[in-house]
Structure formats: C-alpha cells, structure tokens
Amino acid sequence: DLNRAIHAGQTATRELAADHPDRSAVLSIHGAALHRRFEHSHNDADFTGAISAWRAAAGMGNARASTRVRAALAWASAAATSGHWNLAADGYSVAAELLPVLAWHGVSRSSRMALLSRSTGISGDAGACALSGGRRNDALALVDQCRGILWSQLLDLRGDLASLRKVAPGLADRMTFVRTALDTPM
C-alpha cells in the first residue's frame, strides 16, 4: 500500500502544473509517504526524497501558508529525528520565515495569535537544532525571529500620533514614551 501511495504521489506531482496551488499539499503528502517508507526500510533515497518534497512544498509561494509551514516543520522534524541537525535547522528557519506570512496583517490580532500559538515550540526546536549542528550564531537568530513576529508587526503599524494628540494628549505622550522604551537597546 505504501509503495502504491508513493507511486500515486509521484504521478500526481508530475501531472500538476508547477505553479498549481495544490501542488504544495501533494508534495507534502508525498514527502510523508516517503518518510514513512524510510522509517521501515531505512533507505536513504526515501529520506532524501521526503526532505526534497517537503522543501519544494515549503518553497511554493502561491500555496497556502499553513501548508507551507506544515511542510517545513515536517522536514525539520524528520531531519532532527534522524540527527541531521543542520538540515533540521534549515527546515525550522524556513518555517520561521513563513510564520509572518501565516499571521499576516490582514488577519485580526486574535486570529494571528491563535495561528501562532499552534506553532509554539518552533523557536526552541530551531535553536536546539542549530546549536546541535554547531551553528551558535544561527541559534539565537532563529529564536528571536520566531518570538518577535507579533512585536515586529506591531512596530510596523506604528503611525503618526498627531490625531491621537489632538484628542488625548496624555495618551499620545505615553505612547511616545513606550515607543522610545521599546526602541532603546538594553
């Protein structure tokens, strides 16, 4: 059954146009089937094929962000489980880069927080894999990249306080104080 599933995944991948938005999901499922077979056979070609499929799925810019993030996380998890720390860190890095796309500004703040809460643990796993792979500098950058998404979005939305100052000058002064505090390095 697993071999038939892999064959069906190969066929579906070949027949879908390279820019078809569902191709990412098909690649991700195909990667999962290859990885399942790798777990049974320990054939390195299946492992490499799974990582390749997930990497391609995560890289499809026209696919759903959630599908792309799941593919990057599958790639990272499979690599980490097999002790390929740098490959896992690369997968987590792609997932981290996709998190702002997943929680884009067009979604309400509560929805963004809910979407990001499903991705808890990415920063710690990313940092751990980078450290295990000897990439100390990347470890801190990955952790910061993951945990700073909402903050960076909030900072991007900062606008002119002139309208607020007209209505509530005290609040505008407080906002200016808080902005300055946030912008001041510790």
XYZ file of C-alpha atoms in Angstrom, residues 9-153:
145
model
C 2.229 10.848 -5.214
C 4.885 10.789 -7.926
C 2.208 10.665 -10.615
C 0.171 13.482 -9.072
C 3.272 15.640 -8.669
C 4.262 15.084 -12.309
C 0.788 15.862 -13.614
C 0.111 19.014 -11.594
C 1.394 22.227 -13.115
C 4.489 23.586 -11.374
C 2.548 26.655 -10.242
C -0.663 24.872 -9.209
C -1.515 25.952 -5.628
C -2.440 22.377 -4.614
C 0.966 21.073 -5.664
C 2.380 22.038 -2.279
C -0.137 19.823 -0.453
C 0.508 16.925 -2.853
C 4.268 17.280 -2.381
C 3.822 17.364 1.372
C 1.729 14.182 1.381
C 4.227 12.535 -0.954
C 7.037 13.513 1.416
C 5.152 11.968 4.326
C 4.704 8.699 2.418
C 8.392 8.590 1.500
C 9.369 9.279 5.075
C 7.059 6.542 6.344
C 8.736 4.096 3.981
C 12.151 5.336 5.144
C 11.152 4.561 8.739
C 10.541 0.949 7.709
C 13.261 0.390 5.110
C 15.991 2.853 6.239
C 16.635 3.535 2.565
C 18.480 6.856 2.375
C 16.901 7.635 -1.000
C 13.464 7.716 0.666
C 14.732 10.093 3.349
C 16.329 12.357 0.751
C 13.167 12.240 -1.383
C 10.968 13.136 1.593
C 13.133 16.122 2.528
C 13.216 17.234 -1.097
C 9.421 17.006 -1.398
C 8.858 18.953 1.824
C 11.454 21.556 0.847
C 9.712 22.070 -2.509
C 6.287 22.232 -0.821
C 7.504 24.845 1.670
C 9.008 26.910 -1.137
C 5.846 27.291 -3.226
C 4.952 30.958 -2.870
C 1.458 30.570 -4.312
C 0.384 27.820 -1.898
C -1.428 28.254 1.415
C 0.870 29.487 4.126
C -0.398 26.832 6.539
C 0.505 24.060 4.068
C 3.944 25.551 3.552
C 4.595 25.865 7.291
C 3.489 22.266 7.905
C 5.835 21.074 5.134
C 8.776 22.997 6.597
C 8.018 21.606 10.054
C 7.748 18.048 8.718
C 11.140 18.494 7.024
C 12.652 19.890 10.230
C 11.163 17.200 12.457
C 12.212 14.328 10.210
C 15.748 15.697 9.935
C 16.005 16.246 13.694
C 14.712 12.755 14.452
C 17.441 11.372 12.189
C 20.147 13.527 13.774
C 20.668 15.744 10.726
C 20.856 18.911 12.841
C 21.825 21.426 10.176
C 19.155 20.117 7.812
C 16.629 20.384 10.655
C 17.759 23.936 11.474
C 17.287 24.842 7.798
C 13.726 23.485 7.900
C 12.949 25.397 11.078
C 14.447 28.518 9.532
C 12.073 28.232 6.562
C 9.149 27.676 8.943
C 10.178 30.756 10.920
C 10.353 32.830 7.735
C 6.846 31.669 6.844
C 5.242 32.487 10.206
C 4.716 36.187 9.332
C 3.052 35.066 6.085
C 0.806 32.756 8.086
C -0.073 35.518 10.561
C -0.265 38.394 8.074
C -1.632 41.850 8.890
C -4.937 41.188 7.114
C -5.942 38.759 9.866
C -7.262 40.060 13.186
C -4.797 40.200 16.061
C -6.636 37.443 17.930
C -6.562 35.218 14.838
C -2.852 35.892 14.368
C -2.206 34.964 17.971
C -4.244 31.762 17.560
C -2.367 30.826 14.381
C 0.983 31.476 16.003
C 0.031 29.610 19.192
C -0.250 26.451 17.085
C 3.400 26.967 16.216
C 4.697 27.106 19.774
C 7.941 25.338 20.296
C 9.361 26.210 16.897
C 11.807 28.745 18.325
C 13.166 26.334 20.942
C 13.419 23.438 18.491
C 15.038 25.681 15.886
C 17.593 26.949 18.379
C 18.339 23.466 19.706
C 18.916 22.057 16.228
C 21.147 24.964 15.222
C 23.181 24.519 18.425
C 23.435 20.763 17.874
C 24.673 21.441 14.361
C 27.358 23.807 15.665
C 25.599 26.955 14.422
C 25.622 29.052 17.606
C 25.013 32.380 15.871
C 22.082 30.975 13.909
C 20.528 29.540 17.066
C 19.922 32.915 18.688
C 18.782 34.474 15.430
C 16.220 31.694 14.889
C 14.847 32.005 18.419
C 14.496 35.777 18.084
C 12.975 35.509 14.632
C 10.212 33.205 15.864
C 9.338 35.007 19.049
C 9.423 38.515 17.639
C 6.751 38.196 14.968
C 3.872 39.922 16.737
C 6.172 42.592 18.142
C 7.612 43.386 14.743
C 4.127 43.572 13.246
